[in-house]
XYZ file of C-alpha atoms in Angstrom:
419
model
C -39.616 -28.745 -27.970
C -41.898 -25.788 -28.459
C -41.070 -22.528 -30.125
C -41.101 -20.760 -26.741
C -37.909 -22.678 -25.881
C -36.046 -20.903 -28.641
C -37.486 -17.391 -28.545
C -36.196 -16.276 -25.096
C -32.682 -17.387 -25.965
C -32.786 -15.498 -29.228
C -33.940 -12.390 -27.462
C -31.292 -12.759 -24.750
C -28.517 -12.717 -27.341
C -29.409 -9.116 -28.114
C -29.750 -7.970 -24.519
C -27.244 -5.533 -23.007
C -24.308 -7.450 -21.682
C -24.902 -10.288 -24.168
C -22.554 -11.141 -26.985
C -23.665 -9.831 -30.361
C -23.770 -12.100 -33.411
C -23.221 -11.100 -37.055
C -26.651 -12.572 -37.778
C -28.429 -10.194 -35.389
C -30.311 -7.193 -36.721
C -32.096 -6.375 -39.930
C -28.795 -6.175 -41.755
C -28.186 -9.843 -41.089
C -31.726 -10.697 -42.200
C -31.199 -8.838 -45.460
C -27.893 -10.634 -46.077
C -29.594 -13.972 -45.399
C -32.426 -13.184 -47.828
C -29.978 -12.081 -50.539
C -27.949 -15.265 -49.964
C -31.085 -17.322 -50.630
C -32.000 -15.397 -53.787
C -28.568 -14.816 -55.286
C -27.278 -18.221 -54.238
C -30.163 -19.927 -55.969
C -29.801 -17.846 -59.136
C -26.015 -18.031 -59.389
C -25.567 -21.677 -58.478
C -28.442 -22.831 -60.629
C -27.261 -20.664 -63.498
C -23.631 -21.832 -63.421
C -24.394 -25.442 -62.460
C -27.845 -26.507 -63.598
C -27.399 -29.975 -62.142
C -26.670 -28.649 -58.649
C -29.629 -28.604 -56.383
C -32.303 -30.072 -58.578
C -34.358 -28.859 -61.497
C -33.420 -29.659 -65.100
C -30.399 -31.854 -65.125
C -30.597 -32.408 -61.402
C -31.489 -36.021 -61.624
C -34.001 -35.662 -58.856
C -37.029 -33.939 -60.353
C -40.312 -35.584 -60.877
C -40.951 -37.373 -64.194
C -41.917 -34.954 -67.012
C -45.466 -36.293 -67.215
C -45.929 -35.442 -63.518
C -44.603 -31.878 -63.817
C -47.440 -29.520 -62.794
C -48.353 -26.413 -64.696
C -46.799 -23.148 -63.629
C -43.343 -24.652 -63.042
C -41.559 -21.279 -63.134
C -44.250 -19.618 -61.032
C -43.934 -22.286 -58.346
C -40.163 -21.889 -58.353
C -40.443 -18.108 -57.951
C -43.018 -18.345 -55.176
C -40.969 -20.878 -53.169
C -37.761 -18.914 -53.668
C -39.272 -15.571 -52.655
C -41.113 -17.131 -49.716
C -37.911 -18.757 -48.462
C -36.091 -15.433 -48.732
C -38.922 -13.545 -46.991
C -38.878 -15.982 -44.082
C -35.289 -14.909 -43.353
C -36.670 -11.670 -41.913
C -38.641 -13.674 -39.322
C -35.969 -16.234 -38.360
C -34.761 -14.359 -35.265
C -38.245 -13.825 -33.851
C -39.661 -17.300 -34.547
C -36.665 -19.555 -35.291
C -38.493 -22.851 -34.806
C -41.504 -21.830 -36.902
C -39.312 -20.478 -39.696
C -37.258 -23.689 -39.739
C -40.428 -25.770 -40.059
C -41.827 -23.565 -42.848
C -38.576 -23.604 -44.821
C -38.380 -27.389 -44.420
C -41.934 -27.624 -45.760
C -40.937 -25.318 -48.630
C -38.064 -27.640 -49.512
C -40.477 -30.552 -49.529
C -42.791 -28.648 -51.879
C -39.842 -27.851 -54.158
C -39.046 -31.546 -54.362
C -42.686 -32.359 -54.951
C -43.076 -29.785 -57.742
C -39.752 -30.750 -59.275
C -38.376 -27.181 -59.131
C -34.781 -26.243 -58.156
C -34.169 -26.847 -54.452
C -30.984 -24.826 -54.015
C -32.843 -21.704 -52.724
C -34.920 -23.526 -50.072
C -31.834 -25.585 -49.142
C -29.798 -22.437 -48.468
C -32.721 -20.993 -46.482
C -33.020 -24.237 -44.504
C -29.292 -24.145 -43.616
C -29.567 -20.541 -42.448
C -32.708 -21.343 -40.431
C -30.914 -24.310 -38.841
C -27.999 -22.069 -37.855
C -30.390 -19.523 -36.295
C -32.342 -22.207 -34.452
C -29.204 -23.827 -33.039
C -27.843 -20.429 -32.068
C -31.026 -19.517 -30.191
C -32.475 -22.763 -28.807
C -31.098 -25.239 -26.325
C -28.828 -28.038 -27.485
C -31.494 -30.644 -26.763
C -34.079 -28.798 -28.840
C -31.599 -28.334 -31.684
C -30.624 -31.996 -31.676
C -34.219 -33.209 -31.759
C -35.483 -30.751 -34.383
C -32.496 -30.589 -36.718
C -31.661 -34.282 -36.297
C -35.257 -35.199 -37.077
C -35.278 -32.925 -40.136
C -32.026 -34.416 -41.458
C -33.406 -37.929 -40.973
C -36.595 -36.998 -42.830
C -34.547 -35.582 -45.701
C -32.428 -38.732 -45.945
C -35.508 -40.999 -45.876
C -37.168 -38.830 -48.531
C -33.951 -38.981 -50.581
C -33.944 -42.777 -50.468
C -37.628 -42.907 -51.372
C -37.159 -40.659 -54.387
C -34.251 -42.865 -55.490
C -36.441 -45.946 -55.352
C -34.635 -47.168 -52.226
C -31.669 -48.078 -54.456
C -29.895 -44.696 -54.537
C -30.050 -41.346 -52.825
C -31.334 -38.068 -54.227
C -28.312 -35.788 -54.335
C -30.325 -32.643 -53.619
C -31.699 -33.882 -50.327
C -28.389 -35.383 -49.224
C -26.794 -31.984 -49.841
C -29.566 -30.286 -47.887
C -29.265 -32.738 -44.932
C -25.476 -32.256 -44.799
C -25.805 -28.459 -44.988
C -28.410 -28.460 -42.226
C -26.207 -30.590 -39.951
C -23.125 -28.412 -40.503
C -25.085 -25.162 -40.053
C -26.668 -26.460 -36.845
C -23.248 -27.433 -35.491
C -21.901 -23.947 -36.246
C -24.964 -22.345 -34.667
C -24.616 -24.444 -31.506
C -20.954 -23.489 -31.332
C -21.885 -19.812 -31.567
C -24.508 -20.248 -28.833
C -22.012 -22.002 -26.572
C -19.459 -19.255 -27.152
C -22.008 -16.565 -26.307
C -23.023 -18.435 -23.158
C -19.383 -18.812 -22.140
C -18.584 -15.138 -22.717
C -21.778 -14.119 -20.941
C -20.826 -16.293 -17.947
C -17.302 -14.835 -17.932
C -18.747 -11.322 -18.055
C -21.155 -12.070 -15.203
C -18.362 -13.569 -13.110
C -16.205 -10.518 -13.773
C -19.080 -8.215 -12.772
C -19.722 -10.220 -9.594
C -16.024 -10.179 -8.781
C -15.933 -6.412 -9.307
C -18.973 -5.962 -7.077
C -17.368 -8.203 -4.464
C -14.159 -6.175 -4.607
C -16.104 -2.938 -4.238
C -18.093 -4.331 -1.311
C -14.903 -5.581 0.318
C -13.243 -2.193 -0.211
C -16.235 -0.421 1.338
C -16.211 -2.835 4.259
C -12.522 -2.236 4.867
C -12.980 1.514 4.630
C -15.833 1.321 7.137
C -13.779 -0.821 9.513
C -10.827 1.532 9.193
C -13.024 4.551 9.914
C -14.383 2.847 13.028
C -10.879 1.928 14.167
C -9.650 5.481 13.635
C -12.684 6.837 15.483
C -12.004 4.510 18.427
C -8.303 5.373 18.501
C -9.051 9.074 18.258
C -11.568 8.876 21.086
C -9.230 6.824 23.261
C -6.320 9.139 22.495
C -8.029 12.501 22.852
C -11.041 12.041 25.123
C -8.987 10.791 28.076
C -6.444 13.608 27.910
C -9.082 16.272 27.260
C -11.028 15.062 30.297
C -7.917 15.390 32.444
C -7.233 18.851 31.041
C -10.835 19.998 31.573
C -11.064 18.791 35.167
C -7.675 20.190 36.143
C -8.482 23.497 34.484
C -11.476 23.734 36.825
C -9.295 22.856 39.800
C -6.692 25.453 38.815
C -9.218 28.203 38.329
C -10.839 27.492 41.698
C -7.582 27.235 43.636
C -5.671 30.028 41.922
C -6.168 32.607 44.713
C -6.647 30.507 47.839
C -4.344 27.571 47.094
C -1.832 28.614 44.449
C 0.305 25.507 45.011
C -2.692 23.315 44.128
C -3.292 25.445 41.062
C 0.349 24.951 40.058
C -0.054 21.183 40.396
C -3.194 21.272 38.270
C -1.473 23.366 35.617
C 1.424 20.922 35.574
C -1.033 18.078 35.050
C -2.657 20.038 32.230
C 0.717 20.557 30.544
C 1.535 16.861 30.797
C -1.856 15.794 29.465
C -1.617 18.302 26.606
C 1.857 17.032 25.628
C 0.639 13.439 25.759
C -2.408 14.264 23.660
C -0.305 16.081 21.056
C 2.154 13.200 20.917
C -0.620 10.628 20.461
C -2.329 12.732 17.796
C 1.028 13.171 16.029
C 1.533 9.390 15.922
C -1.978 8.910 14.579
C -1.575 11.586 11.885
C 1.759 10.164 10.751
C 0.128 6.792 10.404
C -2.780 8.219 8.405
C -0.518 10.262 6.113
C 1.891 7.420 5.458
C 1.778 5.666 2.082
C -0.201 2.449 1.863
C 1.745 -0.415 3.352
C 4.490 1.897 4.576
C 2.809 3.340 7.649
C 3.928 2.504 11.156
C 1.137 1.548 13.506
C 0.692 4.138 16.245
C 1.834 2.870 19.646
C -0.746 0.765 21.400
C -0.465 0.497 25.196
C -1.113 -2.809 26.923
C -1.422 -4.318 30.378
C 2.077 -3.204 31.352
C 0.998 0.426 30.911
C -1.996 0.244 33.246
C 0.098 1.246 36.258
C 1.168 4.451 34.489
C -2.460 5.087 33.524
C -3.574 4.717 37.149
C -0.793 7.064 38.249
C -1.865 9.716 35.751
C -5.493 9.402 36.745
C -4.514 9.660 40.393
C -2.550 12.821 39.619
C -5.619 14.152 37.843
C -7.584 13.886 41.069
C -9.106 10.384 40.958
C -8.583 8.224 44.025
C -8.114 4.677 42.678
C -8.152 1.508 44.728
C -6.365 -1.254 42.819
C -7.818 -4.699 43.420
C -6.624 -8.160 42.392
C -3.911 -8.485 39.740
C -3.380 -12.225 39.302
C -1.816 -14.209 36.439
C -1.864 -11.328 33.970
C 1.169 -12.812 32.195
C -1.204 -15.323 30.581
C -2.997 -12.585 28.639
C -2.078 -12.123 24.964
C -0.879 -8.821 23.553
C -4.030 -8.028 21.580
C -6.313 -8.809 24.493
C -3.983 -6.788 26.715
C -4.422 -3.751 24.480
C -8.196 -4.117 24.676
C -7.958 -4.465 28.466
C -5.957 -1.229 28.663
C -8.613 0.640 26.662
C -11.355 -0.730 28.916
C -9.564 0.464 32.037
C -8.812 3.804 30.396
C -12.442 4.355 29.423
C -13.747 3.205 32.778
C -11.449 5.518 34.754
C -12.074 8.425 32.389
C -15.814 8.017 32.871
C -15.309 7.793 36.629
C -13.354 11.042 36.521
C -15.856 12.809 34.241
C -19.183 11.488 35.486
C -18.472 10.048 38.943
C -19.452 11.901 42.047
C -16.948 10.687 44.605
C -13.703 11.164 42.660
C -12.883 7.552 43.450
C -12.832 4.236 41.586
C -11.878 0.582 42.052
C -10.048 -1.487 39.408
C -9.811 -5.297 39.573
C -8.016 -7.397 36.927
C -7.730 -11.142 37.426
C -7.746 -14.379 35.476
C -10.619 -16.733 36.325
C -11.797 -19.774 34.391
C -9.512 -19.116 31.414
C -10.816 -15.556 31.136
C -9.505 -12.140 31.991
C -12.098 -10.400 34.146
C -12.035 -6.635 34.502
C -14.261 -4.876 37.018
C -14.265 -1.096 37.358
C -16.650 0.560 39.781
C -17.160 4.091 41.005
C -19.856 6.089 42.854
C -22.126 7.991 40.502
C -24.951 9.499 42.526
C -25.775 10.975 45.883
C -28.709 12.908 47.193
C -27.063 16.186 46.121
C -25.140 15.054 43.013
C -27.208 13.075 40.488
C -25.608 10.757 37.949
C -24.479 12.583 34.791
C -24.842 10.715 31.511
C -22.269 11.195 28.734
C -22.544 10.665 24.963
C -21.875 6.929 25.206
C -19.390 6.900 22.295
C -16.628 5.570 24.522
C -18.725 2.617 25.650
C -19.688 1.917 22.038
C -16.008 1.745 21.157
C -15.357 -0.552 24.116
C -18.139 -2.915 23.029
C -16.699 -3.028 19.506
C -13.198 -3.777 20.792
C -14.460 -6.480 23.157
C -16.559 -8.090 20.413
C -13.524 -8.103 18.110
C -11.621 -10.417 20.487
C -14.626 -12.585 21.321
C -15.397 -11.216 24.780
C -18.393 -9.620 26.392
C -18.980 -6.497 28.438
C -21.775 -5.247 30.687
C -22.143 -1.889 32.340
C -24.710 0.063 34.272
C -25.578 1.742 37.539
C -26.411 -0.443 40.531
C -27.816 1.902 43.109
C -25.216 4.570 43.748
C -22.397 2.574 42.107
C -21.629 2.321 38.423
C -19.973 -0.955 37.356
C -18.166 -1.829 34.135
C -17.527 -5.577 33.858
C -15.643 -7.133 30.946
C -14.790 -10.780 30.332
C -12.119 -11.406 27.718
C -10.459 -14.570 26.426
C -6.828 -14.899 27.427
C -5.765 -14.731 23.772
C -7.291 -14.367 20.329
C -7.445 -17.499 18.094
C -4.428 -16.420 16.011
C -2.395 -15.788 19.168
C -3.451 -19.166 20.552
C -2.367 -20.978 17.383
C 0.943 -19.090 17.379
C 1.667 -20.430 20.834
């Protein structure tokens, strides 16, 4: 119940993002001081019996009136008004000083309306700035002291009206101040929640944009890199066989035309999807396990000798996992065509232990043809796709053979639940 409990809260009410109060600022302090001065003058002038003094019924007996009655009244009134300029900085101290000033007014038998108004304002400021527990203890204790003092001045047979009025005003002002503090705290909490929600939405939007960019990059690589590799290799074959083996050059040029048409078609699908309005786009076609045979045929036509291995129980594989499997085979065969040295590869797809296992191997190095390393972007995309369905992938050269091994679940969790 120290003054430090109240000060930070009072300062926080003026912080950016807080809720401003009409009592904040020097303008509010000036209004409070004028309310003490003018309220005392006007109320005492129009109703001399209100708040003590002559006719108040609560002053000290005439023989106990000290000298300098008017001077004491002026000093207490001006001091109470001056303390209003310090109420926001030291609310607890100002409340205690104003309460002491009211006690002195009662003791000197001078009008108490000015200190009573100041005490009510100080109670409102304290309740608005301090915690509810601090307000209850301080203001409740002050009201109890005022009531006990009122009974004592009335000879324990009646109550002094001035102090009863002051106790009631303090209680009401403290209740209003606590209500204002609670409202500020509520609005501040609502504002903070709104800011956190906005930050969460922005973070989620950035995450989705990043995921979409990665997906587009993977699709673009899978769509273009494979066809461009076929075009590049067959362009070399055509240029080398143009004079000596024109029929082989014609075959290579035909393969180039087919790969170019396929690449343009895939890019067209992707661009239409990207240009479509939100929610109205059609997903570009995604090949699956049923398209692997066509992929192997195209790669064979491009000059890659492929030995197909086991193909067991592939009907158990879900559609999403099947699309990932197709991309793995596509990337593995493309790398074998681009970086392999024997123009040959082996592809095995089989279901073992509730997993789809994919093994792609090809020769990569001889004494006269060292292993050529690519950019690695395709393998990065494969790892991301495999991780997205909960699988794992390993790859690397083992002697003169490069192996790409992927283990995928038969279906993703949503596909499993749908079954």
